[in-house]
Short mmCIF file of C-alpha atoms in Angstrom, two decimals:
data_model
loop_
_atom_site.label_atom_id
_atom_site.label_comp_id
_atom_site.label_asym_id
_atom_site.label_seq_id
_atom_site.Cartn_x
_atom_site.Cartn_y
_atom_site.Cartn_z
CA MET X 1 -7.68 -70.79 -17.18
CA THR X 2 -3.94 -71.43 -17.62
CA ALA X 3 -4.24 -71.28 -21.40
CA ASP X 4 -6.13 -67.99 -21.23
CA TYR X 5 -3.53 -66.60 -18.87
CA LEU X 6 -0.64 -67.57 -21.17
CA ASP X 7 -2.56 -66.21 -24.14
CA ASN X 8 -2.93 -62.86 -22.40
CA ILE X 9 0.80 -62.76 -21.69
CA PHE X 10 2.11 -63.68 -25.12
CA ASN X 11 -0.55 -62.11 -27.31
CA ILE X 12 0.40 -58.51 -28.10
CA HIS X 13 -2.40 -56.05 -28.81
CA PRO X 14 -0.84 -52.97 -30.45
CA GLU X 15 -4.06 -51.01 -30.36
CA LYS X 16 -4.00 -51.33 -26.55
CA LEU X 17 -0.28 -51.00 -25.81
CA SER X 18 1.06 -48.47 -28.32
CA ILE X 19 0.06 -45.45 -26.25
CA TRP X 20 2.00 -46.50 -23.16
CA PRO X 21 5.52 -46.08 -24.50
CA VAL X 22 4.57 -42.61 -25.70
CA LEU X 23 3.16 -41.69 -22.32
CA LEU X 24 6.15 -43.12 -20.49
CA LEU X 25 8.53 -41.26 -22.78
CA ALA X 26 6.63 -38.01 -22.26
CA ALA X 27 6.68 -38.53 -18.50
CA ALA X 28 10.41 -39.24 -18.57
CA ILE X 29 11.09 -36.11 -20.62
CA TYR X 30 8.94 -34.06 -18.27
CA MET X 31 10.73 -35.42 -15.20
CA ALA X 32 14.10 -34.79 -16.83
CA GLN X 33 13.08 -31.20 -17.52
CA LEU X 34 12.00 -30.73 -13.92
CA ILE X 35 15.26 -32.17 -12.63
CA TYR X 36 17.23 -29.96 -15.00
CA LEU X 37 15.30 -26.84 -13.97
CA ALA X 38 15.72 -27.58 -10.30
CA PHE X 39 19.32 -28.76 -10.09
CA PHE X 40 21.25 -28.14 -13.32
CA SER X 41 19.93 -24.96 -14.95
CA PRO X 42 21.91 -21.69 -14.62
CA LEU X 43 19.42 -20.61 -11.94
CA SER X 44 20.06 -23.69 -9.78
CA ASN X 45 22.75 -21.91 -7.76
CA ILE X 46 20.36 -19.18 -6.64
CA PRO X 47 18.87 -19.83 -3.18
CA GLY X 48 15.16 -20.19 -2.64
CA PRO X 49 12.45 -22.68 -1.60
CA LEU X 50 12.86 -26.13 -3.14
CA VAL X 51 9.32 -26.25 -4.53
CA ASN X 52 9.83 -22.96 -6.38
CA ARG X 53 12.66 -24.55 -8.37
CA PHE X 54 10.13 -26.79 -10.10
CA SER X 55 7.23 -24.44 -10.74
CA ASN X 56 5.91 -20.88 -10.75
CA LEU X 57 2.68 -22.05 -9.10
CA PRO X 58 3.64 -21.02 -5.53
CA LEU X 59 4.44 -17.53 -6.83
CA LYS X 60 1.23 -17.33 -8.87
CA TYR X 61 -0.80 -18.51 -5.89
CA ARG X 62 0.58 -15.74 -3.68
CA MET X 63 0.00 -13.18 -6.41
CA VAL X 64 -3.62 -14.22 -6.89
CA ARG X 65 -4.14 -14.01 -3.12
CA GLY X 66 -2.74 -10.47 -3.06
CA GLN X 67 0.21 -11.58 -0.91
CA TYR X 68 3.17 -11.03 -3.23
CA HIS X 69 4.50 -8.09 -1.19
CA SER X 70 4.67 -10.03 2.09
CA TYR X 71 5.63 -13.33 0.43
CA SER X 72 8.61 -11.90 -1.43
CA ALA X 73 9.75 -9.92 1.62
CA ALA X 74 9.68 -13.08 3.76
CA LEU X 75 11.68 -15.04 1.17
CA HIS X 76 14.34 -12.34 0.97
CA ALA X 77 14.56 -12.17 4.76
CA LYS X 78 15.30 -15.91 4.77
CA TYR X 79 17.41 -16.42 1.64
CA GLY X 80 19.13 -13.09 0.94
CA GLU X 81 19.12 -10.35 -1.68
CA VAL X 82 18.84 -12.64 -4.73
CA VAL X 83 16.16 -15.34 -4.47
CA ARG X 84 14.76 -17.86 -6.92
CA ILE X 85 11.00 -17.47 -6.53
CA GLY X 86 9.96 -19.60 -9.53
CA HIS X 87 11.46 -22.01 -12.02
CA ASP X 88 12.29 -19.04 -14.28
CA HIS X 89 11.80 -16.11 -11.86
CA VAL X 90 14.47 -14.39 -9.77
CA SER X 91 13.66 -11.69 -7.20
CA LEU X 92 15.94 -8.84 -6.08
CA SER X 93 15.94 -6.83 -2.85
CA ASN X 94 19.02 -4.62 -3.14
CA THR X 95 18.12 -1.17 -4.49
CA ALA X 96 21.40 -0.89 -6.41
CA ASP X 97 20.64 -4.14 -8.24
CA CYS X 98 17.06 -3.04 -8.83
CA ARG X 99 18.07 0.33 -10.24
CA PHE X 100 20.54 -1.48 -12.53
CA VAL X 101 17.70 -3.59 -13.94
CA LEU X 102 15.23 -0.70 -14.18
CA SER X 103 17.69 1.79 -15.65
CA THR X 104 17.70 0.54 -19.23
CA HIS X 105 15.43 -0.83 -21.94
CA ALA X 106 17.83 -3.79 -22.21
CA PHE X 107 15.63 -5.35 -19.49
CA PRO X 108 12.19 -5.13 -21.17
CA LYS X 109 8.92 -5.62 -19.35
CA GLY X 110 7.88 -9.24 -18.93
CA LYS X 111 5.25 -11.39 -20.62
CA MET X 112 2.60 -10.55 -18.04
CA TYR X 113 2.37 -7.02 -19.43
CA ASP X 114 2.16 -8.12 -23.06
CA LYS X 115 -0.13 -11.13 -22.63
CA GLY X 116 -1.96 -10.07 -19.51
CA TYR X 117 -2.48 -6.36 -18.95
CA SER X 118 -2.89 -5.60 -22.67
CA SER X 119 -6.16 -6.85 -24.12
CA LYS X 120 -8.32 -6.94 -27.22
CA GLY X 121 -10.21 -3.72 -27.89
CA PHE X 122 -7.69 -1.60 -25.98
CA VAL X 123 -4.49 -0.13 -27.35
CA VAL X 124 -1.42 -0.24 -25.15
CA ASN X 125 -0.77 2.58 -22.71
CA THR X 126 2.33 3.86 -20.97
CA PHE X 127 2.09 1.11 -18.34
CA THR X 128 1.39 -1.87 -20.61
CA ALA X 129 3.75 -0.98 -23.47
CA VAL X 130 6.48 -3.61 -23.70
CA ASN X 131 8.14 -2.35 -26.86
CA PRO X 132 10.82 0.19 -25.84
CA GLU X 133 10.16 2.42 -28.85
CA VAL X 134 6.44 2.60 -28.03
CA ASN X 135 7.29 3.49 -24.44
CA LYS X 136 9.68 6.23 -25.54
CA PHE X 137 7.07 7.68 -27.90
CA ARG X 138 4.37 7.68 -25.22
CA ARG X 139 6.63 9.38 -22.71
CA ARG X 140 7.64 12.08 -25.16
CA MET X 141 3.96 12.71 -25.82
CA ILE X 142 2.76 12.63 -22.21
CA GLY X 143 5.72 14.14 -20.40
CA ASP X 144 4.48 17.73 -20.63
CA ALA X 145 1.12 16.78 -19.11
CA PHE X 146 2.84 15.85 -15.84
CA ALA X 147 5.63 18.42 -15.89
CA ILE X 148 5.94 20.68 -12.85
CA HIS X 149 4.79 23.74 -14.81
CA THR X 150 1.60 21.90 -15.79
CA MET X 151 1.01 20.80 -12.21
CA ARG X 152 1.30 24.41 -11.07
CA ALA X 153 -1.20 25.45 -13.75
CA VAL X 154 -3.78 22.88 -12.58
CA GLU X 155 -3.08 23.18 -8.85
CA GLY X 156 -6.31 25.10 -8.33
CA MET X 157 -8.30 22.22 -9.85
CA VAL X 158 -6.44 19.74 -7.67
CA VAL X 159 -7.29 21.78 -4.58
CA ASP X 160 -10.97 22.26 -5.52
CA ALA X 161 -11.63 18.62 -6.40
CA GLY X 162 -9.22 17.30 -3.78
CA VAL X 163 -8.42 18.72 -0.38
CA GLY X 164 -10.99 21.53 -0.72
CA SER X 165 -13.77 19.01 -1.26
CA LEU X 166 -12.36 16.78 1.48
CA ILE X 167 -12.46 19.65 3.99
CA LYS X 168 -16.07 20.45 3.09
CA THR X 169 -17.03 16.80 3.55
CA TRP X 170 -15.22 16.40 6.86
CA ASP X 171 -16.51 19.72 8.20
CA THR X 172 -20.05 18.64 7.35
CA GLU X 173 -19.58 15.37 9.22
CA ILE X 174 -18.12 17.14 12.25
CA SER X 175 -21.10 19.49 12.36
CA ARG X 176 -23.58 16.66 11.84
CA GLN X 177 -22.05 14.49 14.55
CA GLY X 178 -21.84 17.26 17.15
CA GLY X 179 -18.26 18.52 16.99
CA GLN X 180 -16.45 15.21 16.61
CA ALA X 181 -16.89 12.76 13.75
CA CYS X 182 -15.93 9.17 13.06
CA ILE X 183 -14.96 8.85 9.40
CA ASN X 184 -13.26 6.25 7.24
CA TYR X 185 -10.08 7.83 5.95
CA TYR X 186 -9.47 5.15 3.32
CA ASP X 187 -12.88 5.84 1.75
CA SER X 188 -12.36 9.60 1.96
CA PHE X 189 -8.97 9.56 0.24
CA LEU X 190 -10.07 7.04 -2.39
CA ARG X 191 -13.16 9.01 -3.36
CA MET X 192 -11.22 12.26 -3.38
CA GLY X 193 -8.62 10.71 -5.69
CA PHE X 194 -11.28 9.78 -8.23
CA ASP X 195 -12.73 13.28 -8.11
CA VAL X 196 -9.31 14.82 -8.82
CA ILE X 197 -8.65 12.59 -11.84
CA GLY X 198 -12.22 13.11 -13.02
CA ARG X 199 -11.65 16.86 -13.07
CA LEU X 200 -8.21 16.71 -14.71
CA CYS X 201 -8.65 13.89 -17.22
CA PHE X 202 -12.39 13.48 -17.84
CA ASP X 203 -13.54 17.11 -17.62
CA ARG X 204 -16.24 16.26 -15.13
CA ASN X 205 -16.86 16.16 -11.43
CA PHE X 206 -17.57 12.58 -10.46
CA ASN X 207 -18.54 13.99 -7.03
CA VAL X 208 -17.79 10.65 -5.44
CA LEU X 209 -16.63 12.21 -2.17
CA GLN X 210 -19.51 14.55 -1.42
CA LYS X 211 -22.39 12.66 -3.07
CA GLY X 212 -21.21 9.11 -2.40
CA ASN X 213 -21.86 7.81 -5.92
CA THR X 214 -19.23 5.07 -6.17
CA GLU X 215 -20.20 3.66 -9.57
CA VAL X 216 -16.98 4.83 -11.24
CA VAL X 217 -14.94 3.62 -8.26
CA ASP X 218 -16.51 0.18 -8.56
CA TRP X 219 -15.83 0.09 -12.30
CA ILE X 220 -12.18 0.93 -11.79
CA HIS X 221 -11.68 -1.56 -8.96
CA ASP X 222 -13.19 -4.29 -11.12
CA THR X 223 -11.00 -3.21 -14.04
CA VAL X 224 -7.85 -3.22 -11.90
CA THR X 225 -8.71 -6.63 -10.45
CA PHE X 226 -9.35 -8.01 -13.92
CA ALA X 227 -6.07 -6.54 -15.21
CA ALA X 228 -4.20 -8.18 -12.35
CA PHE X 229 -5.74 -11.57 -13.09
CA ARG X 230 -5.06 -11.15 -16.81
CA GLY X 231 -1.41 -10.69 -15.94
CA MET X 232 -1.30 -13.68 -13.59
CA VAL X 233 -3.58 -16.19 -15.38
CA PRO X 234 -4.18 -14.84 -18.91
CA TRP X 235 -5.59 -18.13 -20.22
CA LEU X 236 -8.42 -18.05 -17.66
CA SER X 237 -9.32 -14.41 -18.26
CA ARG X 238 -9.79 -15.11 -21.97
CA GLN X 239 -12.61 -17.58 -21.32
CA PRO X 240 -15.97 -15.99 -22.23
CA TRP X 241 -17.63 -17.27 -19.06
CA ALA X 242 -14.96 -15.98 -16.68
CA PHE X 243 -14.90 -12.59 -14.93
CA LYS X 244 -18.10 -11.35 -16.59
CA LYS X 245 -18.75 -8.67 -13.96
CA TYR X 246 -15.21 -7.36 -14.31
CA LYS X 247 -15.39 -7.34 -18.10
CA ASP X 248 -18.67 -5.40 -17.95
CA SER X 249 -17.06 -2.81 -15.69
CA ARG X 250 -14.12 -2.50 -18.04
CA ALA X 251 -16.51 -1.92 -20.94
CA SER X 252 -18.26 0.82 -18.93
CA ILE X 253 -14.95 2.58 -18.29
CA LYS X 254 -14.10 2.34 -21.97
CA ARG X 255 -17.42 3.93 -22.93
CA LEU X 256 -16.83 6.74 -20.42
CA ALA X 257 -13.39 7.40 -21.87
CA ASP X 258 -14.67 7.28 -25.45
CA THR X 259 -17.38 9.81 -24.65
CA THR X 260 -14.89 12.07 -22.88
CA VAL X 261 -12.52 12.21 -25.85
CA GLU X 262 -15.32 12.71 -28.37
CA THR X 263 -16.87 15.52 -26.31
CA ARG X 264 -13.58 17.38 -25.89
CA GLN X 265 -12.77 17.17 -29.60
CA LYS X 266 -16.25 18.43 -30.46
CA GLN X 267 -15.88 21.34 -28.03
CA ILE X 268 -12.58 22.33 -29.63
CA GLN X 269 -14.10 22.21 -33.11
CA GLU X 270 -17.03 24.39 -32.05
CA ALA X 271 -14.93 26.93 -30.14
CA GLY X 272 -12.01 26.94 -32.54
CA ALA X 273 -9.55 26.72 -29.64
CA PRO X 274 -8.97 24.79 -26.41
CA LEU X 275 -11.40 25.77 -23.66
CA ARG X 276 -9.15 25.09 -20.69
CA VAL X 277 -5.80 23.70 -19.58
CA ASP X 278 -6.08 20.26 -18.00
CA LEU X 279 -4.45 16.89 -18.50
CA LEU X 280 -7.04 15.83 -21.06
CA GLN X 281 -6.26 18.89 -23.17
CA LYS X 282 -2.55 18.22 -22.86
CA LEU X 283 -3.09 14.80 -24.43
CA VAL X 284 -5.29 16.20 -27.19
CA ASP X 285 -2.64 18.83 -28.02
CA ALA X 286 0.36 16.51 -27.65
CA LYS X 287 2.73 16.25 -30.61
CA ASP X 288 5.84 14.10 -30.74
CA PRO X 289 8.81 16.49 -31.06
CA GLU X 290 10.75 13.88 -33.04
CA THR X 291 8.14 12.65 -35.53
CA GLY X 292 5.34 15.21 -35.37
CA ASN X 293 2.82 12.43 -34.68
CA ILE X 294 -0.24 13.10 -32.54
CA PHE X 295 -2.37 10.79 -30.42
CA THR X 296 -5.29 8.95 -31.96
CA PRO X 297 -8.58 9.03 -30.02
CA LEU X 298 -7.99 5.40 -28.97
CA GLU X 299 -4.54 6.26 -27.63
CA ILE X 300 -5.95 9.17 -25.62
CA GLN X 301 -8.65 6.86 -24.30
CA SER X 302 -6.08 4.31 -23.16
CA GLU X 303 -4.03 6.93 -21.32
CA ILE X 304 -6.90 8.59 -19.45
CA ILE X 305 -8.12 5.17 -18.32
CA LEU X 306 -4.62 4.51 -17.02
CA MET X 307 -4.61 7.89 -15.24
CA LEU X 308 -7.95 7.12 -13.60
CA THR X 309 -6.69 3.71 -12.52
CA ALA X 310 -3.18 4.60 -11.38
CA GLY X 311 -3.77 8.21 -10.40
CA SER X 312 -6.58 7.53 -7.96
CA ASP X 313 -5.75 4.26 -6.19
CA THR X 314 -2.01 4.74 -5.75
CA THR X 315 -2.13 8.25 -4.30
CA SER X 316 -5.14 7.54 -2.10
CA ASN X 317 -3.36 4.53 -0.64
CA MET X 318 -0.21 6.57 -0.04
CA LEU X 319 -2.36 8.94 2.00
CA THR X 320 -4.04 6.04 3.78
CA TRP X 321 -0.77 4.40 4.82
CA THR X 322 0.68 7.74 5.92
CA VAL X 323 -2.27 8.45 8.21
CA MET X 324 -2.11 4.90 9.56
CA ASN X 325 1.57 5.33 10.40
CA LEU X 326 0.96 8.68 12.09
CA MET X 327 -1.81 7.18 14.20
CA HIS X 328 0.45 4.26 15.16
CA TYR X 329 3.26 6.62 16.22
CA PRO X 330 1.68 9.43 18.31
CA GLU X 331 4.99 11.21 18.97
CA ILE X 332 5.66 11.54 15.25
CA TYR X 333 2.08 12.68 14.63
CA GLY X 334 2.50 15.34 17.30
CA ARG X 335 5.78 16.58 15.87
CA VAL X 336 4.62 16.85 12.26
CA THR X 337 1.40 18.55 13.33
CA ARG X 338 3.31 21.13 15.35
CA GLU X 339 5.59 21.78 12.37
CA VAL X 340 2.65 22.42 10.03
CA ARG X 341 0.75 24.65 12.44
CA ALA X 342 3.81 26.67 13.38
CA ALA X 343 4.77 27.24 9.75
CA PHE X 344 1.28 28.21 8.62
CA ALA X 345 -0.47 30.07 11.39
CA ASP X 346 -2.50 32.11 8.87
CA THR X 347 -5.48 29.84 8.36
CA SER X 348 -7.24 32.03 5.82
CA ARG X 349 -5.50 30.47 2.83
CA THR X 350 -4.82 26.97 1.59
CA ILE X 351 -1.27 25.73 2.06
CA SER X 352 0.15 25.48 -1.46
CA PHE X 353 2.45 22.81 -2.83
CA ALA X 354 5.35 25.25 -3.13
CA ASP X 355 4.94 26.45 0.45
CA ALA X 356 4.61 22.94 1.84
CA THR X 357 7.69 21.60 0.07
CA SER X 358 9.84 24.56 1.07
CA ARG X 359 8.77 24.93 4.71
CA LEU X 360 7.86 21.45 5.96
CA PRO X 361 10.98 19.24 6.00
CA TYR X 362 9.63 16.91 8.66
CA LEU X 363 6.44 16.31 6.68
CA THR X 364 8.63 15.43 3.70
CA ALA X 365 10.50 12.92 5.85
CA VAL X 366 7.20 11.47 7.10
CA ILE X 367 5.96 10.96 3.54
CA TYR X 368 9.16 9.26 2.42
CA GLU X 369 9.25 7.01 5.46
CA SER X 370 5.64 6.02 4.92
CA MET X 371 6.38 5.19 1.27
CA ARG X 372 9.35 3.12 2.44
CA LEU X 373 7.63 1.14 5.17
CA THR X 374 4.22 0.78 3.53
CA PRO X 375 4.54 1.41 -0.23
CA SER X 376 1.26 1.81 -2.07
CA PHE X 377 2.74 -0.06 -5.03
CA SER X 378 4.51 -3.26 -4.03
CA SER X 379 3.16 -5.64 -6.63
CA ILE X 380 5.49 -7.61 -8.86
CA LEU X 381 7.74 -5.50 -11.12
CA GLN X 382 8.68 -8.04 -13.77
CA ARG X 383 11.47 -7.59 -16.30
CA CYS X 384 13.09 -9.99 -18.80
CA ALA X 385 16.79 -10.72 -18.66
CA PRO X 386 18.56 -9.20 -21.68
CA THR X 387 19.78 -11.11 -24.71
CA GLY X 388 22.87 -13.02 -23.62
CA GLY X 389 21.78 -12.97 -19.97
CA THR X 390 23.26 -10.98 -17.12
CA TYR X 391 25.16 -11.31 -13.85
CA ILE X 392 23.77 -10.03 -10.55
CA GLN X 393 25.81 -10.49 -7.36
CA GLY X 394 27.79 -13.22 -9.10
CA PHE X 395 24.75 -15.23 -10.15
CA VAL X 396 24.17 -16.07 -13.81
CA ILE X 397 20.68 -15.11 -14.99
CA PRO X 398 20.06 -16.40 -18.54
CA SER X 399 18.06 -14.57 -21.18
CA ASP X 400 14.97 -16.75 -20.81
CA SER X 401 14.53 -15.70 -17.16
CA HIS X 402 12.32 -13.12 -15.50
CA ILE X 403 13.74 -10.69 -12.95
CA CYS X 404 11.37 -9.32 -10.32
CA VAL X 405 11.93 -6.24 -8.21
CA SER X 406 10.48 -6.70 -4.72
CA ILE X 407 9.83 -3.17 -3.50
CA SER X 408 8.70 -4.37 -0.07
CA ALA X 409 11.87 -6.42 0.39
CA CYS X 410 14.07 -3.54 -0.83
CA HIS X 411 12.46 -1.17 1.63
CA ARG X 412 12.93 -3.58 4.54
CA ASN X 413 16.39 -4.84 3.69
CA PRO X 414 18.36 -4.73 6.98
CA ARG X 415 21.61 -4.25 5.04
CA LEU X 416 20.23 -0.98 3.66
CA TRP X 417 18.03 0.32 6.47
CA LYS X 418 18.64 0.46 10.21
CA ASP X 419 15.69 -0.99 12.17
CA PRO X 420 13.74 -1.45 8.93
CA GLU X 421 10.52 -2.55 10.65
CA THR X 422 10.25 0.74 12.57
CA PHE X 423 8.64 3.95 11.31
CA ASP X 424 11.43 6.52 11.66
CA PRO X 425 11.29 9.71 9.53
CA GLU X 426 14.65 10.80 10.97
CA ARG X 427 16.41 8.59 8.42
CA PHE X 428 15.35 11.14 5.76
CA LEU X 429 16.62 14.21 7.62
CA GLY X 430 20.36 13.54 7.90
CA PRO X 431 23.21 14.54 5.58
CA ASP X 432 22.60 11.48 3.40
CA SER X 433 18.85 12.10 3.11
CA ALA X 434 18.98 12.70 -0.66
CA ALA X 435 20.62 9.31 -1.22
CA ARG X 436 18.13 7.69 1.13
CA MET X 437 15.25 9.19 -0.83
CA ARG X 438 16.59 7.66 -4.05
CA ASP X 439 16.41 4.26 -2.38
CA VAL X 440 12.63 4.56 -2.07
CA LEU X 441 11.29 2.81 -5.18
CA VAL X 442 7.55 3.29 -4.81
CA PHE X 443 7.51 5.23 -8.11
CA SER X 444 9.86 2.65 -9.69
CA SER X 445 13.08 3.94 -11.25
CA GLY X 446 14.91 4.42 -14.51
CA VAL X 447 13.38 4.39 -17.98
CA ARG X 448 9.93 3.24 -16.77
CA ILE X 449 9.63 5.46 -13.70
CA CYS X 450 6.05 6.50 -12.88
CA ILE X 451 5.24 9.33 -15.24
CA GLY X 452 2.52 10.70 -12.94
CA LYS X 453 4.67 11.04 -9.83
CA ASN X 454 4.55 14.87 -9.87
CA LEU X 455 0.76 14.80 -9.59
CA ALA X 456 1.04 12.31 -6.73
CA TRP X 457 3.46 14.61 -4.90
CA PHE X 458 1.13 17.59 -5.34
CA GLU X 459 -1.80 15.66 -3.88
CA LEU X 460 0.24 14.25 -0.99
CA TYR X 461 1.52 17.64 0.16
CA LEU X 462 -1.74 19.51 -0.42
CA VAL X 463 -3.85 16.98 1.47
CA LEU X 464 -1.52 16.16 4.36
CA ALA X 465 -0.42 19.73 5.10
CA ASN X 466 -3.94 21.10 5.08
CA ILE X 467 -5.66 18.35 7.07
CA LEU X 468 -2.90 18.27 9.70
CA ARG X 469 -3.35 21.99 10.19
CA ARG X 470 -7.14 21.93 10.26
CA TYR X 471 -8.00 18.76 12.19
CA ASP X 472 -7.06 16.86 15.30
CA LEU X 473 -6.88 13.16 14.45
CA SER X 474 -7.12 10.14 16.73
CA LEU X 475 -8.08 6.48 16.64
CA PRO X 476 -11.41 5.29 18.06
CA VAL X 477 -11.16 3.49 21.40
CA ASP X 478 -12.05 0.15 19.78
CA ALA X 479 -9.54 0.44 16.93
CA PRO X 480 -8.15 -3.06 16.22
CA TYR X 481 -4.72 -1.67 15.30
CA GLY X 482 -2.70 1.14 16.81
CA PRO X 483 0.15 1.90 19.22
CA HIS X 484 -1.42 -0.52 21.71
CA ARG X 485 -0.86 -3.57 19.50
CA LEU X 486 2.81 -4.40 19.02
CA ASP X 487 4.66 -7.05 17.02
CA LYS X 488 7.62 -9.18 18.11
CA VAL X 489 10.13 -6.34 17.56
CA GLY X 490 8.02 -3.87 19.54
CA ALA X 491 6.64 -1.95 16.55
CA PRO X 492 2.91 -1.34 16.04
CA VAL X 493 1.27 -4.08 13.99
CA GLU X 494 0.35 -2.76 10.56
CA ILE X 495 -3.14 -2.98 9.16
CA PRO X 496 -3.37 -6.18 7.03
CA ALA X 497 -2.85 -5.39 3.36
CA GLN X 498 -3.43 -7.00 -0.01
CA SER X 499 -1.54 -6.26 -3.20
CA LEU X 500 -2.88 -7.00 -6.66
CA LEU X 501 -1.67 -3.94 -8.56
CA VAL X 502 -1.75 -1.45 -5.70
CA THR X 503 -1.31 -2.26 -2.03
CA ALA X 504 -4.42 -1.41 -0.05
CA PRO X 505 -5.90 -2.28 3.36
CA ARG X 506 -7.52 -5.70 3.29
CA ASN X 507 -10.35 -4.71 5.65
CA PRO X 508 -10.68 -0.92 5.37
CA LYS X 509 -14.21 -0.82 6.77
CA SER X 510 -13.06 -1.93 10.22
CA ASP X 511 -9.38 -0.93 10.16
CA CYS X 512 -9.46 2.63 8.75
CA ARG X 513 -11.79 4.46 11.11
CA LEU X 514 -10.65 7.81 12.42
CA ILE X 515 -11.94 10.37 14.92
CA ILE X 516 -11.65 13.93 13.59
CA SER X 517 -12.42 17.33 15.10
CA LEU X 518 -11.46 20.89 14.29
CA ALA X 519 -8.05 21.71 15.70
CA GLU X 520 -7.89 23.67 18.92
CA THR X 521 -5.91 26.48 17.32
CA GLY X 522 -8.78 28.70 16.34
CA PHE X 523 -10.43 26.89 13.44
#
């Protein structure tokens, strides 16, 4: 036994031992890298949770769970306006810093857009384009489609497919339920949003709101979810067995867009001229003023899919959060309703965008405050630090780092907003209201600002002004959230939300019920 033991000690077996030095060396290098990232890299001076110094996994986990908005806001509340949220990620919550980053192409979009949101079989769109020159080209081409003069030209379509259809649907429910109806306002606004984009960009009435056919809605929600996961875990989304349902929905949306473009081009060829003015036609007619280039069918397809995705969910959630806030603050609801009804006593005509914006200052303040407190887009806005790095609030951020704009944290920064957890439209009515409005980043800012924001504003004013005039709104007696349920600072508890790309109610079926009836002013 002793001889065998000594033989085992002194006999070297290279085929058994040679791998261990390699593994030990690799482990040592890995540990050294972790220690460097955590304690010696240029980002090591930036405050943040210890575990986030070593890995991006805590950040990715919160993103996958749809909690980035609340997670980043909590970190900024604890650590300040510049926070290290990953081993190579820094988050900002001061709007001046954020506008600095967003104001120039020197801070390009991050890898998640290039490797995640863009995918095989689809050309890049205005949202996914990382290359600054591609982004500039797309914006030159698309800008006229969302210009104010175009919005005025299509306002009738927006009314017919939007608030006009919504009023018909709600009136029908009120009549069916005996003068007072319980509806789900999240569903109503979401379906209406799809009908509006269907009319403007797909030349068809999806009729989701009145008929209840949610097939297109389901396709888009699957597509948005898949896009979010592609951005967060691109390696997983590329596996053929993963996300099959979502990939099938994305393929269905692509076929719908292909058919739409082919049909419009065929109609133009047969008629010899455009048949109508809508956003689809604007894309077909678009010509780059600098190069003379026009869109290819695939490029048009990519943009109308983006419009259906971004133009329906974001605006519908803005409306949802605004109604939630009004129901949670009855005094504010009463004041804005009185303003609308006093300004537009003639109920025989629809309140137009121009009339609403010029005669309803308190409604404007309500919309801005809702976008501040509960932004419909509060997902991660990722940018790359420029070549040579940058300095923000004295911190060095090297060129291999990602900078994230936390919209939720910006909008609740106590250094920028008094009583930030409280819904207070008055902050947008004072002498500095214009500056305050610029601090609301729900449409982003700078060179990549949301190109469809004018359409969103048209829908917001048209819907809110007309429903506040026509209907009395209240919460059901068993509503789980409302003015009766307060948080630790005495403000109404908000409906739980999740944020993948857009920020939406987590449980809309139970949390977004509303009692509606025709207003008592002669309707």
